[in-house]
Structure formats: C-alpha cells, structure tokens
PDB file of C-alpha atoms in Angstrom:
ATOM      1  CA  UNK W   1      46.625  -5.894  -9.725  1.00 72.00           C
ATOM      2  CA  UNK W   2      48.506  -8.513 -11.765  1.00 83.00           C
ATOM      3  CA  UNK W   3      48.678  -6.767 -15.558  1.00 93.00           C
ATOM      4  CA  UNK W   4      50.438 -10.414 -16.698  1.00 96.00           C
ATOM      5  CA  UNK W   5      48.884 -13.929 -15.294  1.00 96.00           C
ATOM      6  CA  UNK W   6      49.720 -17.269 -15.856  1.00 96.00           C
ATOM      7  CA  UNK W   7      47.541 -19.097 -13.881  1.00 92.00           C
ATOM      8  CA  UNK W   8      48.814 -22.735 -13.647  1.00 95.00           C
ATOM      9  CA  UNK W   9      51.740 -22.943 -11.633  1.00 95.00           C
ATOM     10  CA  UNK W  10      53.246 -26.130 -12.793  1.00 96.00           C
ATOM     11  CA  UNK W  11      52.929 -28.076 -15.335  1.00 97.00           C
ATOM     12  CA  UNK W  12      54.299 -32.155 -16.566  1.00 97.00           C
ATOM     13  CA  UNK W  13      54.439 -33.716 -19.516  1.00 97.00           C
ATOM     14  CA  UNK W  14      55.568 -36.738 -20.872  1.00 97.00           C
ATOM     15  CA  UNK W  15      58.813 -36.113 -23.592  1.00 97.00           C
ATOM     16  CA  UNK W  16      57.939 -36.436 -27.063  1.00 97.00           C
ATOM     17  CA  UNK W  17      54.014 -34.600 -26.245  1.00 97.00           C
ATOM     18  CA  UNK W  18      52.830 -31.154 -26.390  1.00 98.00           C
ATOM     19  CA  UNK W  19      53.158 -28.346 -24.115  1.00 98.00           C
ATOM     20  CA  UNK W  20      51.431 -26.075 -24.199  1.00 98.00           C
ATOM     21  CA  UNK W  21      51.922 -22.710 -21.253  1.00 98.00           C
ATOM     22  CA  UNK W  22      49.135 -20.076 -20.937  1.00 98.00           C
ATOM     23  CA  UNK W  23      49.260 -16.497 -20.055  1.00 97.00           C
ATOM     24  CA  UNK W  24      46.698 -13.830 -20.086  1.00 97.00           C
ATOM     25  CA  UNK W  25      47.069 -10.348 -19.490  1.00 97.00           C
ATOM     26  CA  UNK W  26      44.471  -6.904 -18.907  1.00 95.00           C
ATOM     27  CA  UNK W  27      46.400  -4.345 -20.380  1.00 91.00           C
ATOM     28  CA  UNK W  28      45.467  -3.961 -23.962  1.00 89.00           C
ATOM     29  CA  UNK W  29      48.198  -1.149 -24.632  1.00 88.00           C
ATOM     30  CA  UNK W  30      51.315  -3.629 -24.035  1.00 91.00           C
ATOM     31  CA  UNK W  31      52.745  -3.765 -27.870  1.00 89.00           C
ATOM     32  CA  UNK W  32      55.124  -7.038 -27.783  1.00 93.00           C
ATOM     33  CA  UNK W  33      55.212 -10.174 -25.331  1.00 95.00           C
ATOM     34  CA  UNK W  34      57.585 -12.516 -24.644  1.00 95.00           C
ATOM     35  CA  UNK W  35      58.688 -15.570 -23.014  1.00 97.00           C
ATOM     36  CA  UNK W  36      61.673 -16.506 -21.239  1.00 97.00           C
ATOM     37  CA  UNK W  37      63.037 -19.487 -19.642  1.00 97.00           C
ATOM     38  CA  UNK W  38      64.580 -19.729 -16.793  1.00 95.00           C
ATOM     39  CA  UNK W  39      66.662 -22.599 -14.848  1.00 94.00           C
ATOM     40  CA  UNK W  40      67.277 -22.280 -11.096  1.00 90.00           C
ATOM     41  CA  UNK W  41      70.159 -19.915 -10.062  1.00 87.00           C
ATOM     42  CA  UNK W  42      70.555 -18.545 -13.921  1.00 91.00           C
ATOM     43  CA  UNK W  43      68.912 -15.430 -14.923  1.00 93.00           C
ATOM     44  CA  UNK W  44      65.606 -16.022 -17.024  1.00 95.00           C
ATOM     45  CA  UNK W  45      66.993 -16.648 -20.753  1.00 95.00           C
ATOM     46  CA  UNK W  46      65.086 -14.928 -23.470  1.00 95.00           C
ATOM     47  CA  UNK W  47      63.030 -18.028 -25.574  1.00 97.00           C
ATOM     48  CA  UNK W  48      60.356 -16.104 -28.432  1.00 97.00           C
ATOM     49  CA  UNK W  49      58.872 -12.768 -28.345  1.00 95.00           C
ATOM     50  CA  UNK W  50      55.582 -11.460 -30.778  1.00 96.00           C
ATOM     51  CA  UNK W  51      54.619  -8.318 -31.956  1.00 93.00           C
ATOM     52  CA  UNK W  52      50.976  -7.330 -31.512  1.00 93.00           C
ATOM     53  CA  UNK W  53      50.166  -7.013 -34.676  1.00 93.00           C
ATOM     54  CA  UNK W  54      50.467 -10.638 -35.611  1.00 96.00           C
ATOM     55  CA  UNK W  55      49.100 -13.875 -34.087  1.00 96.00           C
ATOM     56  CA  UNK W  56      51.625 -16.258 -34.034  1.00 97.00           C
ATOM     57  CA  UNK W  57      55.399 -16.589 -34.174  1.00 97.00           C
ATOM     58  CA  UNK W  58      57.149 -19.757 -34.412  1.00 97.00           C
ATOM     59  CA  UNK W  59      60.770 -20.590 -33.751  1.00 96.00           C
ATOM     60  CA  UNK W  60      61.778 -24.356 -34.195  1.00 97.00           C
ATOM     61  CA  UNK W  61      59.907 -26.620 -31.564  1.00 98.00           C
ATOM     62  CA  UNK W  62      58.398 -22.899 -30.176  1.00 98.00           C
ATOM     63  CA  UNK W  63      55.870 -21.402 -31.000  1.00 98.00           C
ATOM     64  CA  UNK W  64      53.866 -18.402 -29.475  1.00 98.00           C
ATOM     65  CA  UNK W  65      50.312 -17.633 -30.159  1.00 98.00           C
ATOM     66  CA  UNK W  66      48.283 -14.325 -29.130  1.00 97.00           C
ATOM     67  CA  UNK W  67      44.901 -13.993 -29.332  1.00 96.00           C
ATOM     68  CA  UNK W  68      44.226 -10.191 -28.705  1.00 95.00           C
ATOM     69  CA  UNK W  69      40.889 -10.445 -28.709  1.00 94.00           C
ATOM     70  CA  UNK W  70      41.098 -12.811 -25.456  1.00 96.00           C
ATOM     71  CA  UNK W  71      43.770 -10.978 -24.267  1.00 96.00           C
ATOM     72  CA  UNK W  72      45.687 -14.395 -24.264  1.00 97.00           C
ATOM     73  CA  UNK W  73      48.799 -15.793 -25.611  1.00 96.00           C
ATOM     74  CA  UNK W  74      50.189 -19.520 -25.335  1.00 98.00           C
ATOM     75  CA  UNK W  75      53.582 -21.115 -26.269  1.00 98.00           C
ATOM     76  CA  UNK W  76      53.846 -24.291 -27.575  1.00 98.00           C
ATOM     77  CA  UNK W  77      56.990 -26.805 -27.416  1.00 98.00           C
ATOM     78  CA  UNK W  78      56.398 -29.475 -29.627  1.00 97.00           C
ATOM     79  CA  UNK W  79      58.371 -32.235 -29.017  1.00 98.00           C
ATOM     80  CA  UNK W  80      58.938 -31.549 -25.014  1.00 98.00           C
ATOM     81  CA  UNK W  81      62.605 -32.677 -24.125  1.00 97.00           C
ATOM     82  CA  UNK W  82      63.613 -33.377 -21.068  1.00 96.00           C
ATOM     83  CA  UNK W  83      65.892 -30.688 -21.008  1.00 95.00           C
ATOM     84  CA  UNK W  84      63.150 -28.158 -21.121  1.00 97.00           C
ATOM     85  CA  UNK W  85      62.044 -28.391 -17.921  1.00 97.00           C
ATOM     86  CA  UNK W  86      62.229 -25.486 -16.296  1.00 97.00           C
ATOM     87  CA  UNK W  87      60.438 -22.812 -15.355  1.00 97.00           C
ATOM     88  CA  UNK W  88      58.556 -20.440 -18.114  1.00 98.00           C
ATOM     89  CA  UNK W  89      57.803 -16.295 -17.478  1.00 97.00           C
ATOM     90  CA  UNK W  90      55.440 -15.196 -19.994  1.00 97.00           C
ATOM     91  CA  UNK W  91      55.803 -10.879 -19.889  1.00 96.00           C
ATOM     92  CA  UNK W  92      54.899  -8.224 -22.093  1.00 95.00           C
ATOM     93  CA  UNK W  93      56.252  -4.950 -22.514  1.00 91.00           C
ATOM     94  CA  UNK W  94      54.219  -1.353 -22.110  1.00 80.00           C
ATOM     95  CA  UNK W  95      55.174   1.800 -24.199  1.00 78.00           C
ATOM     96  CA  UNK W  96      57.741   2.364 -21.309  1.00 78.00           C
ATOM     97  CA  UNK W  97      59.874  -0.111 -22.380  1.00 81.00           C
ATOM     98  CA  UNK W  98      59.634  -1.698 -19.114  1.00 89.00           C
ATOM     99  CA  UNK W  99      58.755  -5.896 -19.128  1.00 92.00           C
ATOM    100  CA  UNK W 100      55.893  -6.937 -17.110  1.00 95.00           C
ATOM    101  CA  UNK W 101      56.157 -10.670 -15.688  1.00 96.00           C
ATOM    102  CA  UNK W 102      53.525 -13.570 -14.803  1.00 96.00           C
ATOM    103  CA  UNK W 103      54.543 -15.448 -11.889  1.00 95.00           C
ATOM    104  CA  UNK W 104      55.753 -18.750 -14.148  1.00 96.00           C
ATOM    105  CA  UNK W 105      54.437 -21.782 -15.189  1.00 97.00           C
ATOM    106  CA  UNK W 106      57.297 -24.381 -14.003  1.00 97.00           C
ATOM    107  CA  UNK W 107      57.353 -27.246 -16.606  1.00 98.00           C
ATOM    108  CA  UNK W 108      58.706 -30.789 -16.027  1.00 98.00           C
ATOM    109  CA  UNK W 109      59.321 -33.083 -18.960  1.00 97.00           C
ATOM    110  CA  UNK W 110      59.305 -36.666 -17.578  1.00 95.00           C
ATOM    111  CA  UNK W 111      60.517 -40.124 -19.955  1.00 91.00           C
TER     112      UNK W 111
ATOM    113  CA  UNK G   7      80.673 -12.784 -26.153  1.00 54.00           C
ATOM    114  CA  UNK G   8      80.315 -11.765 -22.952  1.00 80.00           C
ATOM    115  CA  UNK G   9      76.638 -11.885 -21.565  1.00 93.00           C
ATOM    116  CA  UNK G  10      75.314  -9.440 -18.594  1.00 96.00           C
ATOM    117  CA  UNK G  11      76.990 -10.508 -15.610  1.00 97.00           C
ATOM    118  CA  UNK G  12      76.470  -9.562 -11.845  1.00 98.00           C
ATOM    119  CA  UNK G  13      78.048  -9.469  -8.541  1.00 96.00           C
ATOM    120  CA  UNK G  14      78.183 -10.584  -6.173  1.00 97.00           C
ATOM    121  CA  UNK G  15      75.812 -13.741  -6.999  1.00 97.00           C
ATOM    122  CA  UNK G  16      74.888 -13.972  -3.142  1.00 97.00           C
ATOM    123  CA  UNK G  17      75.447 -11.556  -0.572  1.00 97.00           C
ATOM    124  CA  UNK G  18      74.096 -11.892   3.038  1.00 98.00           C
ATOM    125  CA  UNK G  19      73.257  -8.453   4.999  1.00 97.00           C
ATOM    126  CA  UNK G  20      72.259  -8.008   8.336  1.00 97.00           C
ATOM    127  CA  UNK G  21      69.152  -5.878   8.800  1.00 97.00           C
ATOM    128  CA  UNK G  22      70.272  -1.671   8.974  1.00 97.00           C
ATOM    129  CA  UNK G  23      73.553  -2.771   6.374  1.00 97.00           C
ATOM    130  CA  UNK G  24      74.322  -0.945   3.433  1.00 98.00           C
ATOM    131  CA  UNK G  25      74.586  -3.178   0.421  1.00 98.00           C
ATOM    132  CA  UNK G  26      75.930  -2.708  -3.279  1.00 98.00           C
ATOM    133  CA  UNK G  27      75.274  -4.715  -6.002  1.00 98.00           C
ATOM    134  CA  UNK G  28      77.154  -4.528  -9.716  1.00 98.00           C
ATOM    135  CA  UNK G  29      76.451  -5.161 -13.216  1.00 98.00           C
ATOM    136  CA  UNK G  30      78.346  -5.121 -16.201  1.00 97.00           C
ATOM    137  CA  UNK G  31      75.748  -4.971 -19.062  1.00 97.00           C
ATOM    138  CA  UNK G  32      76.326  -6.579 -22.789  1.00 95.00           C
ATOM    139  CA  UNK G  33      79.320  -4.215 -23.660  1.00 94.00           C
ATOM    140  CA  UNK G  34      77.871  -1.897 -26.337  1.00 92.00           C
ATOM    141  CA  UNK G  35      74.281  -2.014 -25.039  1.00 94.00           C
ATOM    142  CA  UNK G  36      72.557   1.456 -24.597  1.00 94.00           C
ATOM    143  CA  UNK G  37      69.828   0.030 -22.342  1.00 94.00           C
ATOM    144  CA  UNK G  38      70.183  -0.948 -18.716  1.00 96.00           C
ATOM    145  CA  UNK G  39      67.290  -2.859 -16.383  1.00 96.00           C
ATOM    146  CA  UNK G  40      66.963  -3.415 -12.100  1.00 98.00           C
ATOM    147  CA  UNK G  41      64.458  -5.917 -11.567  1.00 98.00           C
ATOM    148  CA  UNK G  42      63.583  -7.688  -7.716  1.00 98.00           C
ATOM    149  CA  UNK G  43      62.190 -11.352  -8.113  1.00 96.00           C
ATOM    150  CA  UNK G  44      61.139 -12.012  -5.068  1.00 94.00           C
ATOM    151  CA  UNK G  45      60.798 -15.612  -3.889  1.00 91.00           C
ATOM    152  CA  UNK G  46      57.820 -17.514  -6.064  1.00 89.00           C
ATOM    153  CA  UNK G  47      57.177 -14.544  -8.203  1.00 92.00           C
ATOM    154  CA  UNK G  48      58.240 -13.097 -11.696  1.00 94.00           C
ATOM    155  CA  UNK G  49      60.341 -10.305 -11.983  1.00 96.00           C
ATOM    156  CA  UNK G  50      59.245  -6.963 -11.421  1.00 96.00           C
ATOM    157  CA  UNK G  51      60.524  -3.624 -13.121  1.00 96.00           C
ATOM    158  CA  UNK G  52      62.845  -1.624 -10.285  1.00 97.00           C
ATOM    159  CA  UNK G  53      64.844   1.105 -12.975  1.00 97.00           C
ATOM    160  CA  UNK G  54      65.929   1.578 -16.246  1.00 94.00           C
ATOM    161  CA  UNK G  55      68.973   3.223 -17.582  1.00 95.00           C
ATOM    162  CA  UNK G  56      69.688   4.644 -21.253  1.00 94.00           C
ATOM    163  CA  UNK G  57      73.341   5.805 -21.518  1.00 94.00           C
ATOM    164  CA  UNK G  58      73.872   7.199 -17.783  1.00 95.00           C
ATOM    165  CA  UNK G  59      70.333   8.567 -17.870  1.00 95.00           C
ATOM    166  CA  UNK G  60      68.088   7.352 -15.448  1.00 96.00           C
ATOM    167  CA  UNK G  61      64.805   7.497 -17.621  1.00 93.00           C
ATOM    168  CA  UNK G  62      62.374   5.518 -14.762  1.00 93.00           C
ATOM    169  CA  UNK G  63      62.559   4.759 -11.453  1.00 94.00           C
ATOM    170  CA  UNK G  64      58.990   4.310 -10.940  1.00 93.00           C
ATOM    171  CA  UNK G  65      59.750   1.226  -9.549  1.00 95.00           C
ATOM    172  CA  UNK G  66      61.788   1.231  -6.777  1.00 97.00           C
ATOM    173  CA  UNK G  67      60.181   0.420  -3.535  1.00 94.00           C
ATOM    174  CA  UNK G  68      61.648   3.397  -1.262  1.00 94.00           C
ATOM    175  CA  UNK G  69      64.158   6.162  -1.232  1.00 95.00           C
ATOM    176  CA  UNK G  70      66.563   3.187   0.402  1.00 97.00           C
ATOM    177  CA  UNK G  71      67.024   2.132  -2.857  1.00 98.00           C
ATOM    178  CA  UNK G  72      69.391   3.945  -4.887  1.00 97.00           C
ATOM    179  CA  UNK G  73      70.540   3.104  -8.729  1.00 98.00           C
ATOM    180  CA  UNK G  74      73.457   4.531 -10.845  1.00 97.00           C
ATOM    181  CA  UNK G  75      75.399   4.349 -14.360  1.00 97.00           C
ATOM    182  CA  UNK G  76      77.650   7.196 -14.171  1.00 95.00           C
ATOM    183  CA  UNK G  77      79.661   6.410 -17.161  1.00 92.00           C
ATOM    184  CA  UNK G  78      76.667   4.987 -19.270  1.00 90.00           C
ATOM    185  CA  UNK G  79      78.060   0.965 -18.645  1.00 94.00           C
ATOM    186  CA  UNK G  80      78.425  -0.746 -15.439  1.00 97.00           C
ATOM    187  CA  UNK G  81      75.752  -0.254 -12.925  1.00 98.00           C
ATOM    188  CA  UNK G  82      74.992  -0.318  -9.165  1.00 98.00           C
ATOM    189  CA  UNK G  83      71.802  -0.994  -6.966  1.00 98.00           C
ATOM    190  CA  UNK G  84      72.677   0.384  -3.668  1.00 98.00           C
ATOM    191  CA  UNK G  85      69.951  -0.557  -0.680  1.00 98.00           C
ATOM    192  CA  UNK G  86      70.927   1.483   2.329  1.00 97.00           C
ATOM    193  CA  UNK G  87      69.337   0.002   6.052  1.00 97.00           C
ATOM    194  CA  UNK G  88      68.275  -3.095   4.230  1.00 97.00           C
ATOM    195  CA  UNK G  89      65.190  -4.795   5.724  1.00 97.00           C
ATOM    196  CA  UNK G  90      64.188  -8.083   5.791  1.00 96.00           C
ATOM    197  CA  UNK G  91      61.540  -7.585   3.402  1.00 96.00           C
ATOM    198  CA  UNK G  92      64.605  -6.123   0.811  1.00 97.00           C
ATOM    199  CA  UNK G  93      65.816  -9.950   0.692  1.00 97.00           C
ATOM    200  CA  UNK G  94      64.900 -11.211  -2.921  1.00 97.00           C
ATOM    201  CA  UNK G  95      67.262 -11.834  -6.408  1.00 97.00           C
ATOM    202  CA  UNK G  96      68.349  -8.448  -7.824  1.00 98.00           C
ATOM    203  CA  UNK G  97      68.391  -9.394 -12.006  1.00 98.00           C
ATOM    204  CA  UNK G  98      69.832  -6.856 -14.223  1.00 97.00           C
ATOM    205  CA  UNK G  99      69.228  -6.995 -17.685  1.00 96.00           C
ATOM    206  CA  UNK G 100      70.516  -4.951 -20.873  1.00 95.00           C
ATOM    207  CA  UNK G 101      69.708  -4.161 -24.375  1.00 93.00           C
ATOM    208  CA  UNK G 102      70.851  -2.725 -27.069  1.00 91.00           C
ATOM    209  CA  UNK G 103      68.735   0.297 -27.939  1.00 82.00           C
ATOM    210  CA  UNK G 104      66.172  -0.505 -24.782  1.00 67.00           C
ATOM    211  CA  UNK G 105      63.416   0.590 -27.415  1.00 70.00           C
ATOM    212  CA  UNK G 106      60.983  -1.819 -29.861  1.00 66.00           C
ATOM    213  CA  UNK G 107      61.055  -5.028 -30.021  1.00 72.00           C
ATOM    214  CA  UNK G 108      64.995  -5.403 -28.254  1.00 82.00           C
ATOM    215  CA  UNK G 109      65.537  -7.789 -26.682  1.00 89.00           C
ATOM    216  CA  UNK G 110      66.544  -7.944 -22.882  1.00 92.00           C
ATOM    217  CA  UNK G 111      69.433 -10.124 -22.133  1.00 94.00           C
ATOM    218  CA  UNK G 112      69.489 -10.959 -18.275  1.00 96.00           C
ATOM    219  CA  UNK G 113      72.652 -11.245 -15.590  1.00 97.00           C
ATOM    220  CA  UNK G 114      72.549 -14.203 -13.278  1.00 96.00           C
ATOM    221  CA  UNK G 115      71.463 -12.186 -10.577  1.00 97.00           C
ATOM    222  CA  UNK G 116      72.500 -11.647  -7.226  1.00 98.00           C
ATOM    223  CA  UNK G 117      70.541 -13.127  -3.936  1.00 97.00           C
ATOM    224  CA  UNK G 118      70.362 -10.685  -1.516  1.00 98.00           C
ATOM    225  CA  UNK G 119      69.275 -12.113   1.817  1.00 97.00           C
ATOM    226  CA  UNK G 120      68.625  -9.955   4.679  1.00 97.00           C
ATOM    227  CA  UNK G 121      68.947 -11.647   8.821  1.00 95.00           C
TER     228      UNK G 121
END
C-alpha cells in the first residue's frame, strides 16, 4: 500500500517551459511534504518542503502546491533549465518523524 | 561545512557475508535516518536515531539487520548473512532536532550489492 504516489514516471520538457511534477498521497495525518532532487549516484538533495496548513510555498523558480482536499500536491519549476533534469521524490512526513517517498518522477529538460 | 557522508560508497558481498556500513551525520545534528532505496523505487524508512537512542526500528526488514549510534554521532547498519534480496543503496540522512518541519540532509549512500 503506497501512502505517497507519483504516478508518471518520467517526464520532458523543453528549457524555458513549465514543469510541473504530481504526487498524491492517502494518508491524511502526514503534517509536512517535501520534495527532493536527486542526481544519479548523489543522495536525494532536499529542494522545498510545505506545512499542511498552507497551500502553497514558493522558493525562486519552485514552487509547491497542496491541495488537501485532493490529497494532492504539485511542484512547479518555472523556467526548466537544463540542469534540472533529474530525478524528483515527492515524500511527506507522519507524526513519527519518519519521510515517506513516491517512487520519482525523472525529469529531462531538453534545448 | 561538512554534509552527511557515508562509507563505503559501494561495497560488494557475497551471499551469507557480514557487511558494515558507516555514517558520519551533519556534526551537531541530534537526528539520525537508515533508509534502503531499492533499485527504481524511493526511499523507504529502515531506523531512526535521536542522540544514541534508537527511537524506531519499525522498519527494518529482519533481525539480520542491525543499527547503532553508541556515542550519539557516527552510525552503523550492520546486515549479517546478507541475501541477494539485501542488495539496494543504504542512504543515511540527519537532522538537527529530527522533529517539525527539520529538514533531512542525505549522505551519498552506499550500494550494497549482494552475488
């Protein structure tokens, strides 16, 4: 039972666009999400995080929406560089401190 | 400063080997993570650490796995009689209270594979 999904396993856009990663999740107790980046053989690299009590959080080019109603949260890069391909966890955190991870979204950023 | 680092970042095992795998945590950070990403997958929770206290271990997959922080900073994953199934990346992450909205900093990780 995956508590954290992010359904589309890959994902390309053209640099300069929108992207724009999904994740939905069934737990409505988890308290804070986040995302986190991660480029092959380096540990995942913390990117945004949100608190459950607001609905979006925006950091430069990111920015992370929830939608706890639709148990549903998206991150937006806007512009997409090349250099942000990579591949994208979405997780969220239960009242055990714990993270829970998606199974990424992996993002390519073409010219 | 110093992130979390890990070693070593890729150790092979033959099946029935005892392996050990370090950490050195964020120096100063209360909070210590195990996580397994096996291959195609996200991370998933193995242990968690505050000080030398292990406060969960709800997620290790069999008494073969063993954690440790005896001095409330660097910390070891053993896996005794590894399996083949035990071959994934071992990520350890640290924060520094483990509690709120922290954030966790992740190692490298270390790729355990397993003939």
């Amino acid at each position: 039972d995956q508590q954290v999904k992010q359904n589309s396993p890959s994902l390309s856009v053209q640099e300069g666009r929108i992207s724009i990663l999904n994740c939905d999740y069934t737990n409505s107790m988890f308290d804070y999400f986040l995302w986190y980046k991660k480029y092959p053989a380096e540990g995942p690299t913390f990117l945004i995080s949100i608190s459950s009590i607001k609905d979006k959080n925006e950091d430069g080019r990111f920015t992370v929406f929830l939608n706890k109603s639709a148990k549903h949260l998206s991150l937006h890069i806007v512009p997409s560089q090349p250099g942000d391909s990579a591949v994208y966890f979405c997780a969220a955190r239960d009242n055990t401190d714990k993270l829970i991870f998606g199974t990424g979204t992996r993002l390519q950023v073409f010219p | 400063g110093a992130g979390v680092s890990q070693s070593p970042r890729y150790k092979v095992a033959k099946r029935g080997q005892d392996v050990a795998l370090r950490c050195d945590p964020i120096s100063g950070h209360v909070s210590l993570f195990w996580y397994q990403q096996a291959l195609g997958q996200g991370p998933e929770f193995l242990t968690y650490f505050q000080n030398e206290a292990q406060l969960d271990k709800s997620g290790l997959p069999s008494d073969r796995f063993f954690a440790e922080r005896p001095e409330g900073s660097v910390s070891t994953l053993k896996i005794q009689r590894t399996q083949q199934e035990d071959s994934a990346v071992y990520l350890c992450a640290s924060s520094l209270t483990g509690t709120g909205s922290d954030t966790q900093y992740f190692g490298p990780g270390t790729r355990l594979t397993v003939l």
